[in-house]
Tab-separated table of N, CA and C in Angstrom:
chain	number	residue	atom	x	y	z
X	1	MET	N	0.833	-1.178	0.000
X	1	MET	CA	0.000	0.000	0.000
X	1	MET	C	0.881	1.245	0.000
X	2	ASN	N	0.689	2.094	-0.950
X	2	ASN	CA	1.434	3.347	-1.045
X	2	ASN	C	0.767	4.428	-0.221
X	3	ILE	N	1.510	5.441	0.099
X	3	ILE	CA	0.958	6.567	0.847
X	3	ILE	C	-0.126	7.254	0.034
X	4	THR	N	0.048	7.277	-1.277
X	4	THR	CA	-0.929	7.956	-2.125
X	4	THR	C	-2.240	7.196	-2.219
X	5	ASP	N	-2.265	5.920	-1.804
X	5	ASP	CA	-3.489	5.130	-1.857
X	5	ASP	C	-4.480	5.515	-0.768
X	6	LYS	N	-4.024	6.191	0.270
X	6	LYS	CA	-4.913	6.552	1.369
X	6	LYS	C	-5.864	7.645	0.929
X	7	LYS	N	-7.124	7.468	1.282
X	7	LYS	CA	-8.124	8.475	0.957
X	7	LYS	C	-8.221	9.455	2.113
X	8	PRO	N	-8.416	10.738	1.815
X	8	PRO	CA	-8.542	11.702	2.908
X	8	PRO	C	-9.819	11.477	3.694
X	9	LEU	N	-9.753	11.798	4.971
X	9	LEU	CA	-10.923	11.667	5.827
X	9	LEU	C	-11.940	12.737	5.478
X	10	PRO	N	-13.225	12.458	5.695
X	10	PRO	CA	-14.219	13.513	5.503
X	10	PRO	C	-13.934	14.685	6.433
X	11	ILE	N	-14.391	15.856	6.043
X	11	ILE	CA	-14.098	17.071	6.813
X	11	ILE	C	-14.600	16.963	8.240
X	12	ALA	N	-15.759	16.357	8.453
X	12	ALA	CA	-16.311	16.233	9.807
X	12	ALA	C	-15.385	15.426	10.708
X	13	SER	N	-14.838	14.319	10.196
X	13	SER	CA	-13.962	13.502	11.034
X	13	SER	C	-12.590	14.141	11.200
X	14	GLN	N	-12.152	14.969	10.226
X	14	GLN	CA	-10.881	15.671	10.380
X	14	GLN	C	-10.949	16.656	11.533
X	15	SER	N	-12.036	17.401	11.607
X	15	SER	CA	-12.141	18.384	12.683
X	15	SER	C	-12.314	17.697	14.027
X	16	LYS	N	-12.986	16.558	14.036
X	16	LYS	CA	-13.178	15.832	15.286
X	16	LYS	C	-11.874	15.183	15.745
X	17	SER	N	-11.021	14.804	14.796
X	17	SER	CA	-9.772	14.146	15.168
X	17	SER	C	-8.811	15.104	15.861
X	18	LYS	N	-8.973	16.411	15.672
X	18	LYS	CA	-8.090	17.378	16.333
X	18	LYS	C	-8.255	17.341	17.843
X	19	GLU	N	-9.454	17.037	18.307
X	19	GLU	CA	-9.674	17.029	19.755
X	19	GLU	C	-9.033	15.820	20.425
X	20	PHE	N	-8.682	14.797	19.668
X	20	PHE	CA	-8.078	13.596	20.237
X	20	PHE	C	-6.556	13.577	20.091
X	21	VAL	N	-5.957	14.722	19.839
X	21	VAL	CA	-4.500	14.826	19.793
X	21	VAL	C	-4.039	15.367	21.141
X	22	PRO	N	-3.188	14.637	21.862
X	22	PRO	CA	-2.704	15.121	23.165
X	22	PRO	C	-1.963	16.456	23.031
X	23	ASP	N	-2.062	17.260	24.062
X	23	ASP	CA	-1.456	18.598	24.053
X	23	ASP	C	0.056	18.546	23.878
X	24	LYS	N	0.697	17.512	24.413
X	24	LYS	CA	2.154	17.414	24.285
X	24	LYS	C	2.570	17.315	22.819
X	25	PHE	N	1.804	16.576	22.028
X	25	PHE	CA	2.112	16.443	20.605
X	25	PHE	C	1.878	17.771	19.887
X	26	LYS	N	0.816	18.477	20.270
X	26	LYS	CA	0.543	19.784	19.664
X	26	LYS	C	1.659	20.772	19.985
X	27	GLU	N	2.147	20.739	21.222
X	27	GLU	CA	3.231	21.645	21.625
X	27	GLU	C	4.509	21.359	20.844
X	28	VAL	N	4.826	20.079	20.680
X	28	VAL	CA	6.041	19.706	19.949
X	28	VAL	C	5.941	20.167	18.501
X	29	ALA	N	4.805	19.893	17.874
X	29	ALA	CA	4.631	20.291	16.475
X	29	ALA	C	4.663	21.809	16.334
X	30	GLY	N	4.055	22.515	17.277
X	30	GLY	CA	4.058	23.976	17.229
X	30	GLY	C	5.445	24.560	17.400
X	31	SER	N	6.220	23.995	18.315
X	31	SER	CA	7.574	24.519	18.527
X	31	SER	C	8.480	24.204	17.339
X	32	MET	N	8.267	23.062	16.694
X	32	MET	CA	9.059	22.745	15.504
X	32	MET	C	8.726	23.703	14.361
X	33	GLU	N	7.437	24.023	14.226
X	33	GLU	CA	7.039	24.984	13.201
X	33	GLU	C	7.652	26.354	13.494
X	34	GLN	N	7.665	26.737	14.754
X	34	GLN	CA	8.238	28.030	15.139
X	34	GLN	C	9.740	28.064	14.859
X	35	GLN	N	10.445	26.972	15.168
X	35	GLN	CA	11.884	26.915	14.897
X	35	GLN	C	12.160	27.030	13.403
X	36	PHE	N	11.346	26.331	12.606
X	36	PHE	CA	11.528	26.393	11.159
X	36	PHE	C	11.284	27.810	10.652
X	37	SER	N	10.219	28.446	11.149
X	37	SER	CA	9.908	29.815	10.728
X	37	SER	C	11.038	30.767	11.098
X	38	GLU	N	11.595	30.577	12.291
X	38	GLU	CA	12.696	31.432	12.736
X	38	GLU	C	13.928	31.251	11.854
X	39	MET	N	14.249	30.007	11.522
X	39	MET	CA	15.399	29.753	10.648
X	39	MET	C	15.172	30.363	9.270
X	40	MET	N	13.951	30.241	8.765
X	40	MET	CA	13.620	30.791	7.454
X	40	MET	C	13.773	32.318	7.463
X	41	LEU	N	13.277	32.964	8.516
X	41	LEU	CA	13.387	34.422	8.611
X	41	LEU	C	14.840	34.871	8.753
X	42	GLN	N	15.646	34.113	9.499
X	42	GLN	CA	17.065	34.454	9.639
X	42	GLN	C	17.772	34.405	8.286
X	43	GLU	N	17.462	33.375	7.515
X	43	GLU	CA	18.073	33.263	6.189
X	43	GLU	C	17.599	34.384	5.267
X	44	MET	N	16.350	34.790	5.415
X	44	MET	CA	15.841	35.902	4.612
X	44	MET	C	16.565	37.201	4.969
X	45	HIS	N	16.833	37.409	6.258
X	45	HIS	CA	17.543	38.622	6.684
X	45	HIS	C	18.973	38.649	6.140
X	46	LYS	N	19.567	37.488	5.953
X	46	LYS	CA	20.938	37.435	5.431
X	46	LYS	C	21.026	37.930	3.991
X	47	THR	N	19.920	37.883	3.264
X	47	THR	CA	19.944	38.288	1.858
X	47	THR	C	19.880	39.798	1.677
X	48	ILE	N	19.605	40.537	2.757
X	48	ILE	CA	19.504	41.994	2.663
X	48	ILE	C	20.911	42.591	2.616
X	49	ASP	N	21.159	43.406	1.600
X	49	ASP	CA	22.458	44.081	1.490
X	49	ASP	C	22.494	45.251	2.458
X	50	ARG	N	23.549	45.298	3.254
X	50	ARG	CA	23.704	46.378	4.236
X	50	ARG	C	24.958	47.178	3.890
X	51	THR	N	24.852	48.489	4.054
X	51	THR	CA	26.009	49.344	3.765
X	51	THR	C	27.007	49.341	4.916
X	52	GLU	N	26.497	49.262	6.148
X	52	GLU	CA	27.393	49.229	7.308
X	52	GLU	C	27.069	48.007	8.164
X	53	PRO	N	28.060	47.440	8.819
X	53	PRO	CA	27.814	46.228	9.628
X	53	PRO	C	26.967	46.527	10.868
X	54	GLU	N	26.273	45.508	11.328
X	54	GLU	CA	25.442	45.640	12.531
X	54	GLU	C	26.321	45.586	13.776
X	55	ASN	N	25.931	46.342	14.796
X	55	ASN	CA	26.636	46.239	16.069
X	55	ASN	C	25.942	45.179	16.930
X	56	ASN	N	26.488	44.897	18.109
X	56	ASN	CA	25.953	43.832	18.960
X	56	ASN	C	24.521	44.091	19.392
X	57	ALA	N	24.206	45.332	19.726
X	57	ALA	CA	22.851	45.660	20.175
X	57	ALA	C	21.842	45.442	19.056
X	58	GLU	N	22.207	45.850	17.857
X	58	GLU	CA	21.306	45.679	16.717
X	58	GLU	C	21.116	44.200	16.391
X	59	THR	N	22.183	43.430	16.476
X	59	THR	CA	22.094	41.989	16.234
X	59	THR	C	21.180	41.330	17.256
X	60	PHE	N	21.333	41.717	18.516
X	60	PHE	CA	20.486	41.162	19.576
X	60	PHE	C	19.024	41.531	19.342
X	61	TYR	N	18.758	42.789	19.033
X	61	TYR	CA	17.389	43.234	18.782
X	61	TYR	C	16.785	42.496	17.594
X	62	LYS	N	17.557	42.339	16.527
X	62	LYS	CA	17.062	41.632	15.336
X	62	LYS	C	16.715	40.184	15.662
X	63	SER	N	17.520	39.537	16.525
X	63	SER	CA	17.226	38.141	16.876
X	63	SER	C	15.933	38.049	17.680
X	64	LEU	N	15.712	39.008	18.603
X	64	LEU	CA	14.450	39.025	19.355
X	64	LEU	C	13.269	39.292	18.434
X	65	GLN	N	13.462	40.213	17.507
X	65	GLN	CA	12.398	40.540	16.561
X	65	GLN	C	12.075	39.334	15.675
X	66	THR	N	13.092	38.625	15.244
X	66	THR	CA	12.889	37.437	14.415
X	66	THR	C	12.140	36.360	15.187
X	67	GLN	N	12.475	36.174	16.467
X	67	GLN	CA	11.755	35.201	17.295
X	67	GLN	C	10.281	35.558	17.395
X	68	GLU	N	9.979	36.824	17.590
X	68	GLU	CA	8.583	37.253	17.706
X	68	GLU	C	7.848	37.104	16.381
X	69	TYR	N	8.515	37.416	15.276
X	69	TYR	CA	7.900	37.195	13.963
X	69	TYR	C	7.590	35.714	13.762
X	70	ALA	N	8.521	34.859	14.158
X	70	ALA	CA	8.315	33.416	14.012
X	70	ALA	C	7.149	32.944	14.868
X	71	LYS	N	7.034	33.478	16.091
X	71	LYS	CA	5.900	33.125	16.955
X	71	LYS	C	4.586	33.518	16.309
X	72	SER	N	4.532	34.728	15.771
X	72	SER	CA	3.280	35.184	15.169
X	72	SER	C	2.962	34.414	13.892
X	73	LEU	N	3.987	33.996	13.150
X	73	LEU	CA	3.754	33.183	11.954
X	73	LEU	C	3.169	31.820	12.299
X	74	SER	N	3.670	31.219	13.360
X	74	SER	CA	3.253	29.859	13.701
X	74	SER	C	2.126	29.821	14.719
X	75	ASN	N	1.639	30.982	15.142
X	75	ASN	CA	0.568	31.034	16.132
X	75	ASN	C	-0.765	30.602	15.522
X	76	GLY	N	-1.603	30.012	16.352
X	76	GLY	CA	-2.933	29.622	15.905
X	76	GLY	C	-2.947	28.259	15.248
X	77	ASP	N	-4.110	27.874	14.773
X	77	ASP	CA	-4.263	26.560	14.147
X	77	ASP	C	-3.706	26.534	12.728
X	78	ASP	N	-3.821	27.645	12.016
X	78	ASP	CA	-3.387	27.657	10.624
X	78	ASP	C	-1.874	27.734	10.504
X	79	GLY	N	-1.287	28.784	11.029
X	79	GLY	CA	0.161	28.938	10.937
X	79	GLY	C	0.621	28.846	9.500
X	80	THR	N	1.725	28.176	9.284
X	80	THR	CA	2.229	27.971	7.927
X	80	THR	C	1.778	26.631	7.365
X	81	GLY	N	1.107	25.828	8.163
X	81	GLY	CA	0.669	24.509	7.729
X	81	GLY	C	1.656	23.415	8.086
X	82	LEU	N	2.819	23.813	8.533
X	82	LEU	CA	3.850	22.841	8.889
X	82	LEU	C	3.466	22.055	10.137
X	83	LYS	N	2.793	22.714	11.077
X	83	LYS	CA	2.364	22.052	12.313
X	83	LYS	C	1.461	20.860	11.999
X	84	LYS	N	0.528	21.044	11.078
X	84	LYS	CA	-0.386	19.963	10.706
X	84	LYS	C	0.384	18.802	10.074
X	85	MET	N	1.355	19.130	9.216
X	85	MET	CA	2.137	18.071	8.576
X	85	MET	C	2.973	17.309	9.598
X	86	ILE	N	3.547	18.018	10.563
X	86	ILE	CA	4.343	17.359	11.605
X	86	ILE	C	3.449	16.480	12.465
X	87	LEU	N	2.262	16.997	12.831
X	87	LEU	CA	1.322	16.194	13.624
X	87	LEU	C	0.917	14.929	12.881
X	88	ASP	N	0.717	15.037	11.569
X	88	ASP	CA	0.359	13.854	10.785
X	88	ASP	C	1.466	12.810	10.802
X	89	GLN	N	2.715	13.252	10.955
X	89	GLN	CA	3.833	12.314	11.005
X	89	GLN	C	4.023	11.709	12.393
X	90	ILE	N	3.944	12.530	13.440
X	90	ILE	CA	4.233	12.012	14.783
X	90	ILE	C	3.003	11.424	15.465
X	91	TYR	N	1.814	11.802	15.017
X	91	TYR	CA	0.573	11.259	15.591
X	91	TYR	C	-0.426	11.111	14.444
X	92	PRO	N	-0.316	10.010	13.670
X	92	PRO	CA	-1.101	9.847	12.443
X	92	PRO	C	-2.615	9.877	12.674
X	93	GLN	N	-3.347	10.133	11.595
X	93	GLN	CA	-4.809	10.245	11.641
X	93	GLN	C	-5.463	8.981	12.197
X	94	HIS	N	-4.946	7.806	11.834
X	94	HIS	CA	-5.603	6.565	12.266
X	94	HIS	C	-5.486	6.337	13.778
X	95	MET	N	-4.605	7.080	14.444
X	95	MET	CA	-4.462	6.942	15.899
X	95	MET	C	-5.303	7.958	16.664
X	96	ARG	N	-5.915	8.878	15.952
X	96	ARG	CA	-6.665	9.960	16.596
X	96	ARG	C	-8.100	9.530	16.873
X	97	ASN	N	-8.252	8.822	17.971
X	97	ASN	CA	-9.586	8.431	18.418
X	97	ASN	C	-9.621	8.468	19.940
X	98	GLU	N	-10.809	8.321	20.472
X	98	GLU	CA	-10.980	8.477	21.915
X	98	GLU	C	-10.239	7.402	22.703
X	99	ILE	N	-10.202	6.187	22.186
X	99	ILE	CA	-9.548	5.082	22.898
X	99	ILE	C	-8.057	5.366	23.073
X	100	ASN	N	-7.378	5.723	21.985
X	100	ASN	CA	-5.946	6.023	22.073
X	100	ASN	C	-5.677	7.258	22.927
X	101	PHE	N	-6.567	8.242	22.837
X	101	PHE	CA	-6.405	9.462	23.630
X	101	PHE	C	-6.481	9.144	25.114
X	102	ARG	N	-7.461	8.343	25.515
X	102	ARG	CA	-7.615	7.972	26.933
X	102	ARG	C	-6.438	7.101	27.387
X	103	ARG	N	-5.964	6.224	26.527
X	103	ARG	CA	-4.818	5.377	26.860
X	103	ARG	C	-3.576	6.239	27.108
X	104	PHE	N	-3.363	7.231	26.263
X	104	PHE	CA	-2.225	8.137	26.445
X	104	PHE	C	-2.348	8.905	27.754
X	105	GLN	N	-3.551	9.396	28.053
X	105	GLN	CA	-3.762	10.116	29.309
X	105	GLN	C	-3.478	9.219	30.509
X	106	GLY	N	-3.901	7.950	30.436
X	106	GLY	CA	-3.638	7.006	31.516
X	106	GLY	C	-2.155	6.759	31.707
X	107	GLN	N	-1.425	6.642	30.600
X	107	GLN	CA	0.016	6.436	30.685
X	107	GLN	C	0.708	7.643	31.306
X	108	GLN	N	0.272	8.832	30.933
X	108	GLN	CA	0.865	10.046	31.493
X	108	GLN	C	0.572	10.161	32.984
X	109	LEU	N	-0.643	9.802	33.366
X	109	LEU	CA	-1.020	9.850	34.776
X	109	LEU	C	-0.195	8.850	35.581
X	110	ALA	N	-0.032	7.640	35.039
X	110	ALA	CA	0.752	6.613	35.733
X	110	ALA	C	2.223	7.023	35.830
X	111	ALA	N	2.737	7.672	34.797
X	111	ALA	CA	4.146	8.084	34.813
X	111	ALA	C	4.397	9.199	35.819
X	112	ASN	N	3.377	9.987	36.104
X	112	ASN	CA	3.540	11.112	37.030
X	112	ASN	C	3.242	10.754	38.478
X	113	GLN	N	2.815	9.533	38.742
X	113	GLN	CA	2.530	9.109	40.114
X	113	GLN	C	3.839	8.836	40.842
X	114	PRO	N	3.961	9.294	42.088
X	114	PRO	CA	5.185	8.996	42.841
X	114	PRO	C	5.256	7.508	43.171
X	115	LYS	N	6.439	6.971	43.129
X	115	LYS	CA	6.640	5.550	43.409
X	115	LYS	C	6.982	5.397	44.889
X	116	MET	N	6.096	4.742	45.616
X	116	MET	CA	6.286	4.531	47.051
X	116	MET	C	6.690	3.077	47.287
X	117	PRO	N	7.588	2.834	48.228
X	117	PRO	CA	7.931	1.444	48.550
X	117	PRO	C	6.722	0.736	49.151
X	118	LYS	N	6.645	-0.570	48.905
X	118	LYS	CA	5.480	-1.324	49.377
X	118	LYS	C	5.469	-1.462	50.890
X	119	LYS	N	6.616	-1.754	51.490
X	119	LYS	CA	6.691	-1.939	52.942
X	119	LYS	C	7.851	-1.112	53.477
X	120	PRO	N	7.618	0.147	53.757
X	120	PRO	CA	8.733	0.993	54.194
X	120	PRO	C	9.314	0.578	55.535
X	121	GLU	N	8.511	-0.034	56.409
X	121	GLU	CA	9.028	-0.433	57.716
X	121	GLU	C	10.138	-1.464	57.572
X	122	GLN	N	9.941	-2.430	56.684
X	122	GLN	CA	10.946	-3.471	56.497
X	122	GLN	C	12.246	-2.885	55.957
X	123	GLN	N	12.142	-1.954	55.021
X	123	GLN	CA	13.347	-1.361	54.458
X	123	GLN	C	14.093	-0.549	55.507
X	124	LEU	N	13.364	0.144	56.364
X	124	LEU	CA	14.013	0.911	57.425
X	124	LEU	C	14.717	-0.009	58.410
X	125	ILE	N	14.056	-1.107	58.768
X	125	ILE	CA	14.648	-2.063	59.702
X	125	ILE	C	15.893	-2.689	59.091
X	126	GLN	N	15.800	-3.062	57.816
X	126	GLN	CA	16.957	-3.650	57.160
X	126	GLN	C	18.099	-2.646	57.090
X	127	GLY	N	17.781	-1.389	56.867
X	127	GLY	CA	18.808	-0.350	56.821
X	127	GLY	C	19.485	-0.181	58.164
X	128	LYS	N	18.715	-0.246	59.250
X	128	LYS	CA	19.286	-0.117	60.594
X	128	LYS	C	20.163	-1.311	60.906
X	129	GLU	N	19.705	-2.503	60.494
X	129	GLU	CA	20.500	-3.702	60.756
X	129	GLU	C	21.839	-3.616	60.037
X	130	LEU	N	21.834	-3.067	58.836
X	130	LEU	CA	23.086	-2.948	58.094
X	130	LEU	C	24.027	-1.954	58.768
X	131	ASN	N	23.468	-0.905	59.347
X	131	ASN	CA	24.302	0.102	60.011
X	131	ASN	C	24.921	-0.427	61.302
X	132	HIS	N	24.198	-1.331	62.008
X	132	HIS	CA	24.701	-1.850	63.274
X	132	HIS	C	25.780	-2.902	63.071
X	133	GLU	N	25.807	-3.536	61.941
X	133	GLU	CA	26.781	-4.608	61.727
X	133	GLU	C	28.137	-4.129	61.415
C-alpha cells in the first residue's frame, strides 16, 4: 500500500480528530514549526544588502524581533501549515480516536505518580541492621 493510496478523511472527522491529539504532541509540532519559521526568517535577513555592519545591540534586537515574527507566523491553528504536517507524522490520523487518547492520558497519569515502597518499615529495619553490623 502506497501513501498515495490513502483516501482523505471527511471534513467532519478531520475536525473531530483534532480534539483527540494530546497537548504534548501539539506543543512539539508547534515549537518545531516556530523553529523552522525562525530559521527561514534568519536566512531571509541574510539576503539583505547592508552598507554598514550591525553592532551587537542591533544583532540582539534583530534576533528578538525574528523570534517574535516566528511566533506570530506559527501562532494559531493555521500557521504555515507545517504544524499539521508534523502532527500527521508524529501522531497519524488513524491513531486519533478516543480510545488512544484515553490510553495516552492514563500512561501520562501513571508516569507522574510517585513511586512509594510497598513496605517501608521493612526497608528501614533492614537499613538499621546494616548500620549496626
